[in-house]
């Protein structure tokens, strides 16, 4: 092989490798506890519960991810998917719901999510069953308690409690050891703080977030402290008539500087 051909091959391999790294999503299934599993698609996560009568899945994330998950569940557990539950209406978590709905899975979400999903044309199967405050789903001995805990991040966020596995799935409004996303899009304050207090009073051990590592109830308390510090300090500046620039300079959240994204998102 001439050096020129070797070089050409090396460039092909390198560029092919880069393209692969950019396009191949990082996907995994890991056991949380008992029959409850965590599904990862790059930076997004959901959970699913396997029972003797079928599987309850949650956020599909996107159509490709859901297609992959459906095939993996069929291969590993040989059970049909009976329910798909959306945490909230945002497309980066619920796109691809039709992958499960077209096979007969029942789509469940908060009642406010339905109108938004249809009205905003989200690329996801619309909810077929909705609720306002809470709902319990039982399937093949498995239980998931769905609860609306007030407006926080979106006006239709629900939490999903799996009492048999002592695990709570909560998306986007309780980051684990991380500050809140950038400019707090689609957010409701101070109701968010009340939401966190409600979740604190719920009975679970493991917190499964929609992004990042698993946590515990202590992470709910820690994040509530962060949001309260942020809210009260910004409010104090606003009440003094300070400008946005003055407020940014005055707010001191340095006790959270070890948290994820502190440098990138604090401002
Ligand atoms: Zn969201």
PDB file of C-alpha atoms in Angstrom, residues 75-233:
ATOM      1  CA  UNK A  75     -36.395  -8.974  22.929  1.00  0.00           C
ATOM      2  CA  UNK A  76     -35.589  -8.808  26.660  1.00  0.00           C
ATOM      3  CA  UNK A  77     -39.008  -9.149  28.298  1.00  0.00           C
ATOM      4  CA  UNK A  78     -41.358 -10.541  25.614  1.00  0.00           C
ATOM      5  CA  UNK A  79     -44.236  -8.376  26.854  1.00  0.00           C
ATOM      6  CA  UNK A  80     -46.484  -5.918  24.971  1.00  0.00           C
ATOM      7  CA  UNK A  81     -46.384  -2.208  25.827  1.00  0.00           C
ATOM      8  CA  UNK A  82     -49.762  -1.378  27.342  1.00  0.00           C
ATOM      9  CA  UNK A  83     -49.391   2.229  28.510  1.00  0.00           C
ATOM     10  CA  UNK A  84     -47.239   5.230  27.630  1.00  0.00           C
ATOM     11  CA  UNK A  85     -47.271   8.110  30.115  1.00  0.00           C
ATOM     12  CA  UNK A  86     -46.023  11.622  29.234  1.00  0.00           C
ATOM     13  CA  UNK A  87     -44.354  13.695  31.976  1.00  0.00           C
ATOM     14  CA  UNK A  88     -45.311  17.017  30.293  1.00  0.00           C
ATOM     15  CA  UNK A  89     -45.963  18.400  26.822  1.00  0.00           C
ATOM     16  CA  UNK A  90     -42.401  19.343  25.735  1.00  0.00           C
ATOM     17  CA  UNK A  91     -41.457  17.682  22.468  1.00  0.00           C
ATOM     18  CA  UNK A  92     -37.910  16.745  23.476  1.00  0.00           C
ATOM     19  CA  UNK A  93     -39.406  14.271  25.976  1.00  0.00           C
ATOM     20  CA  UNK A  94     -42.606  13.016  24.333  1.00  0.00           C
ATOM     21  CA  UNK A  95     -42.005  12.942  20.577  1.00  0.00           C
ATOM     22  CA  UNK A  96     -42.549   9.450  19.133  1.00  0.00           C
ATOM     23  CA  UNK A  97     -45.447   8.416  21.367  1.00  0.00           C
ATOM     24  CA  UNK A  98     -47.215   7.029  18.292  1.00  0.00           C
ATOM     25  CA  UNK A  99     -44.564   4.284  18.081  1.00  0.00           C
ATOM     26  CA  UNK A 100     -46.264   2.724  21.128  1.00  0.00           C
ATOM     27  CA  UNK A 101     -49.821   4.024  20.515  1.00  0.00           C
ATOM     28  CA  UNK A 102     -49.983   2.473  17.026  1.00  0.00           C
ATOM     29  CA  UNK A 103     -49.422  -0.925  18.670  1.00  0.00           C
ATOM     30  CA  UNK A 104     -52.359  -0.368  21.030  1.00  0.00           C
ATOM     31  CA  UNK A 105     -50.680   1.290  24.018  1.00  0.00           C
ATOM     32  CA  UNK A 106     -52.914   3.758  25.857  1.00  0.00           C
ATOM     33  CA  UNK A 107     -51.423   7.271  26.061  1.00  0.00           C
ATOM     34  CA  UNK A 108     -51.809   8.982  29.461  1.00  0.00           C
ATOM     35  CA  UNK A 109     -50.998  12.591  30.431  1.00  0.00           C
ATOM     36  CA  UNK A 110     -52.231  15.538  32.478  1.00  0.00           C
ATOM     37  CA  UNK A 111     -55.428  17.057  31.068  1.00  0.00           C
ATOM     38  CA  UNK A 112     -53.706  20.353  30.190  1.00  0.00           C
ATOM     39  CA  UNK A 113     -51.043  18.518  28.183  1.00  0.00           C
ATOM     40  CA  UNK A 114     -53.615  17.230  25.689  1.00  0.00           C
ATOM     41  CA  UNK A 115     -54.719  20.636  24.382  1.00  0.00           C
ATOM     42  CA  UNK A 116     -51.106  21.819  24.062  1.00  0.00           C
ATOM     43  CA  UNK A 117     -49.937  18.646  22.301  1.00  0.00           C
ATOM     44  CA  UNK A 118     -52.766  18.981  19.768  1.00  0.00           C
ATOM     45  CA  UNK A 119     -52.716  22.795  19.531  1.00  0.00           C
ATOM     46  CA  UNK A 120     -48.930  23.085  19.187  1.00  0.00           C
ATOM     47  CA  UNK A 121     -48.798  20.125  16.806  1.00  0.00           C
ATOM     48  CA  UNK A 122     -46.308  18.176  18.896  1.00  0.00           C
ATOM     49  CA  UNK A 123     -44.960  15.162  16.958  1.00  0.00           C
ATOM     50  CA  UNK A 124     -46.486  12.740  19.463  1.00  0.00           C
ATOM     51  CA  UNK A 125     -49.689  10.718  19.754  1.00  0.00           C
ATOM     52  CA  UNK A 126     -52.261  12.798  21.684  1.00  0.00           C
ATOM     53  CA  UNK A 127     -53.206  11.548  25.155  1.00  0.00           C
ATOM     54  CA  UNK A 128     -56.245   9.226  25.250  1.00  0.00           C
ATOM     55  CA  UNK A 129     -56.653   9.226  29.034  1.00  0.00           C
ATOM     56  CA  UNK A 130     -56.123  12.399  31.063  1.00  0.00           C
ATOM     57  CA  UNK A 131     -56.532  13.437  34.683  1.00  0.00           C
ATOM     58  CA  UNK A 132     -56.495  16.620  36.752  1.00  0.00           C
ATOM     59  CA  UNK A 133     -55.030  15.812  40.166  1.00  0.00           C
ATOM     60  CA  UNK A 134     -54.022  12.193  40.468  1.00  0.00           C
ATOM     61  CA  UNK A 135     -54.521   8.779  38.997  1.00  0.00           C
ATOM     62  CA  UNK A 136     -53.292   5.299  39.868  1.00  0.00           C
ATOM     63  CA  UNK A 137     -52.512   2.748  37.154  1.00  0.00           C
ATOM     64  CA  UNK A 138     -52.339  -0.932  38.060  1.00  0.00           C
ATOM     65  CA  UNK A 139     -51.172  -3.585  35.638  1.00  0.00           C
ATOM     66  CA  UNK A 140     -50.095  -7.170  36.289  1.00  0.00           C
ATOM     67  CA  UNK A 141     -49.253  -6.479  39.927  1.00  0.00           C
ATOM     68  CA  UNK A 142     -47.334  -3.295  39.076  1.00  0.00           C
ATOM     69  CA  UNK A 143     -48.449   0.121  40.320  1.00  0.00           C
ATOM     70  CA  UNK A 144     -47.659   3.686  39.266  1.00  0.00           C
ATOM     71  CA  UNK A 145     -49.205   6.698  40.986  1.00  0.00           C
ATOM     72  CA  UNK A 146     -49.494   9.758  38.750  1.00  0.00           C
ATOM     73  CA  UNK A 147     -49.766  13.112  40.424  1.00  0.00           C
ATOM     74  CA  UNK A 148     -50.041  16.733  39.339  1.00  0.00           C
ATOM     75  CA  UNK A 149     -48.011  18.786  41.837  1.00  0.00           C
ATOM     76  CA  UNK A 150     -48.888  22.254  40.518  1.00  0.00           C
ATOM     77  CA  UNK A 151     -47.281  24.341  37.826  1.00  0.00           C
ATOM     78  CA  UNK A 152     -43.486  24.356  37.857  1.00  0.00           C
ATOM     79  CA  UNK A 153     -41.644  23.743  34.564  1.00  0.00           C
ATOM     80  CA  UNK A 154     -44.706  23.772  32.192  1.00  0.00           C
ATOM     81  CA  UNK A 155     -48.289  23.957  33.431  1.00  0.00           C
ATOM     82  CA  UNK A 156     -48.946  20.234  32.956  1.00  0.00           C
ATOM     83  CA  UNK A 157     -46.025  18.449  34.634  1.00  0.00           C
ATOM     84  CA  UNK A 158     -46.840  15.238  36.478  1.00  0.00           C
ATOM     85  CA  UNK A 159     -44.658  13.051  38.674  1.00  0.00           C
ATOM     86  CA  UNK A 160     -44.773   9.263  38.485  1.00  0.00           C
ATOM     87  CA  UNK A 161     -44.332   7.366  41.736  1.00  0.00           C
ATOM     88  CA  UNK A 162     -43.535   3.642  41.651  1.00  0.00           C
ATOM     89  CA  UNK A 163     -44.254   2.595  45.259  1.00  0.00           C
ATOM     90  CA  UNK A 164     -43.142  -1.014  44.733  1.00  0.00           C
ATOM     91  CA  UNK A 165     -39.714   0.239  43.664  1.00  0.00           C
ATOM     92  CA  UNK A 166     -39.671   3.300  45.973  1.00  0.00           C
ATOM     93  CA  UNK A 167     -38.741   5.435  42.960  1.00  0.00           C
ATOM     94  CA  UNK A 168     -40.099   8.755  41.709  1.00  0.00           C
ATOM     95  CA  UNK A 169     -39.725   9.775  38.042  1.00  0.00           C
ATOM     96  CA  UNK A 170     -39.725  13.586  37.799  1.00  0.00           C
ATOM     97  CA  UNK A 171     -38.640  15.467  34.675  1.00  0.00           C
ATOM     98  CA  UNK A 172     -37.004  18.879  34.191  1.00  0.00           C
ATOM     99  CA  UNK A 173     -38.131  20.559  37.436  1.00  0.00           C
ATOM    100  CA  UNK A 174     -35.879  18.720  39.929  1.00  0.00           C
ATOM    101  CA  UNK A 175     -32.369  18.583  38.423  1.00  0.00           C
ATOM    102  CA  UNK A 176     -30.020  16.431  40.525  1.00  0.00           C
ATOM    103  CA  UNK A 177     -26.943  18.390  41.674  1.00  0.00           C
ATOM    104  CA  UNK A 178     -27.383  20.792  38.764  1.00  0.00           C
ATOM    105  CA  UNK A 179     -28.712  24.335  38.442  1.00  0.00           C
ATOM    106  CA  UNK A 180     -31.959  24.910  36.494  1.00  0.00           C
ATOM    107  CA  UNK A 181     -31.790  25.131  32.700  1.00  0.00           C
ATOM    108  CA  UNK A 182     -30.611  28.498  31.337  1.00  0.00           C
ATOM    109  CA  UNK A 183     -33.442  31.092  31.450  1.00  0.00           C
ATOM    110  CA  UNK A 184     -36.034  28.797  33.108  1.00  0.00           C
ATOM    111  CA  UNK A 185     -38.193  28.420  29.956  1.00  0.00           C
ATOM    112  CA  UNK A 186     -41.940  27.738  30.372  1.00  0.00           C
ATOM    113  CA  UNK A 187     -41.669  28.135  34.146  1.00  0.00           C
ATOM    114  CA  UNK A 188     -43.985  29.217  36.955  1.00  0.00           C
ATOM    115  CA  UNK A 189     -42.563  30.847  40.059  1.00  0.00           C
ATOM    116  CA  UNK A 190     -43.187  30.779  42.984  1.00  0.00           C
ATOM    117  CA  UNK A 191     -45.482  27.792  42.345  1.00  0.00           C
ATOM    118  CA  UNK A 192     -42.404  25.749  41.434  1.00  0.00           C
ATOM    119  CA  UNK A 193     -41.268  26.045  45.074  1.00  0.00           C
ATOM    120  CA  UNK A 194     -44.591  24.674  46.309  1.00  0.00           C
ATOM    121  CA  UNK A 195     -44.241  21.766  43.854  1.00  0.00           C
ATOM    122  CA  UNK A 196     -40.862  20.886  45.315  1.00  0.00           C
ATOM    123  CA  UNK A 197     -42.290  20.979  48.846  1.00  0.00           C
ATOM    124  CA  UNK A 198     -45.075  18.604  47.752  1.00  0.00           C
ATOM    125  CA  UNK A 199     -42.574  16.183  46.229  1.00  0.00           C
ATOM    126  CA  UNK A 200     -40.507  16.350  49.431  1.00  0.00           C
ATOM    127  CA  UNK A 201     -43.506  15.046  51.371  1.00  0.00           C
ATOM    128  CA  UNK A 202     -44.010  12.076  49.042  1.00  0.00           C
ATOM    129  CA  UNK A 203     -42.812   8.602  50.037  1.00  0.00           C
ATOM    130  CA  UNK A 204     -39.873   7.411  47.913  1.00  0.00           C
ATOM    131  CA  UNK A 205     -36.112   6.848  48.104  1.00  0.00           C
ATOM    132  CA  UNK A 206     -34.765   7.097  44.555  1.00  0.00           C
ATOM    133  CA  UNK A 207     -35.291  10.132  42.321  1.00  0.00           C
ATOM    134  CA  UNK A 208     -35.089   9.326  38.596  1.00  0.00           C
ATOM    135  CA  UNK A 209     -34.741  12.631  36.682  1.00  0.00           C
ATOM    136  CA  UNK A 210     -35.278  13.242  32.954  1.00  0.00           C
ATOM    137  CA  UNK A 211     -31.618  14.290  32.622  1.00  0.00           C
ATOM    138  CA  UNK A 212     -28.459  13.265  34.464  1.00  0.00           C
ATOM    139  CA  UNK A 213     -27.727  10.815  37.239  1.00  0.00           C
ATOM    140  CA  UNK A 214     -30.177   9.219  39.658  1.00  0.00           C
ATOM    141  CA  UNK A 215     -30.669  11.021  42.967  1.00  0.00           C
ATOM    142  CA  UNK A 216     -32.471  10.732  46.286  1.00  0.00           C
ATOM    143  CA  UNK A 217     -35.020  12.750  48.201  1.00  0.00           C
ATOM    144  CA  UNK A 218     -32.131  14.817  49.631  1.00  0.00           C
ATOM    145  CA  UNK A 219     -31.629  16.158  46.103  1.00  0.00           C
ATOM    146  CA  UNK A 220     -35.209  17.478  46.112  1.00  0.00           C
ATOM    147  CA  UNK A 221     -34.499  19.380  49.328  1.00  0.00           C
ATOM    148  CA  UNK A 222     -31.193  20.702  47.984  1.00  0.00           C
ATOM    149  CA  UNK A 223     -32.761  21.906  44.738  1.00  0.00           C
ATOM    150  CA  UNK A 224     -35.629  23.531  46.645  1.00  0.00           C
ATOM    151  CA  UNK A 225     -33.002  25.453  48.630  1.00  0.00           C
ATOM    152  CA  UNK A 226     -31.353  26.586  45.395  1.00  0.00           C
ATOM    153  CA  UNK A 227     -34.632  27.732  43.830  1.00  0.00           C
ATOM    154  CA  UNK A 228     -35.634  29.551  47.019  1.00  0.00           C
ATOM    155  CA  UNK A 229     -32.264  31.332  47.180  1.00  0.00           C
ATOM    156  CA  UNK A 230     -32.531  32.320  43.517  1.00  0.00           C
ATOM    157  CA  UNK A 231     -36.137  33.456  43.802  1.00  0.00           C
ATOM    158  CA  UNK A 232     -35.828  35.454  47.037  1.00  0.00           C
ATOM    159  CA  UNK A 233     -32.608  37.174  45.965  1.00  0.00           C
TER     160      UNK A 233
END
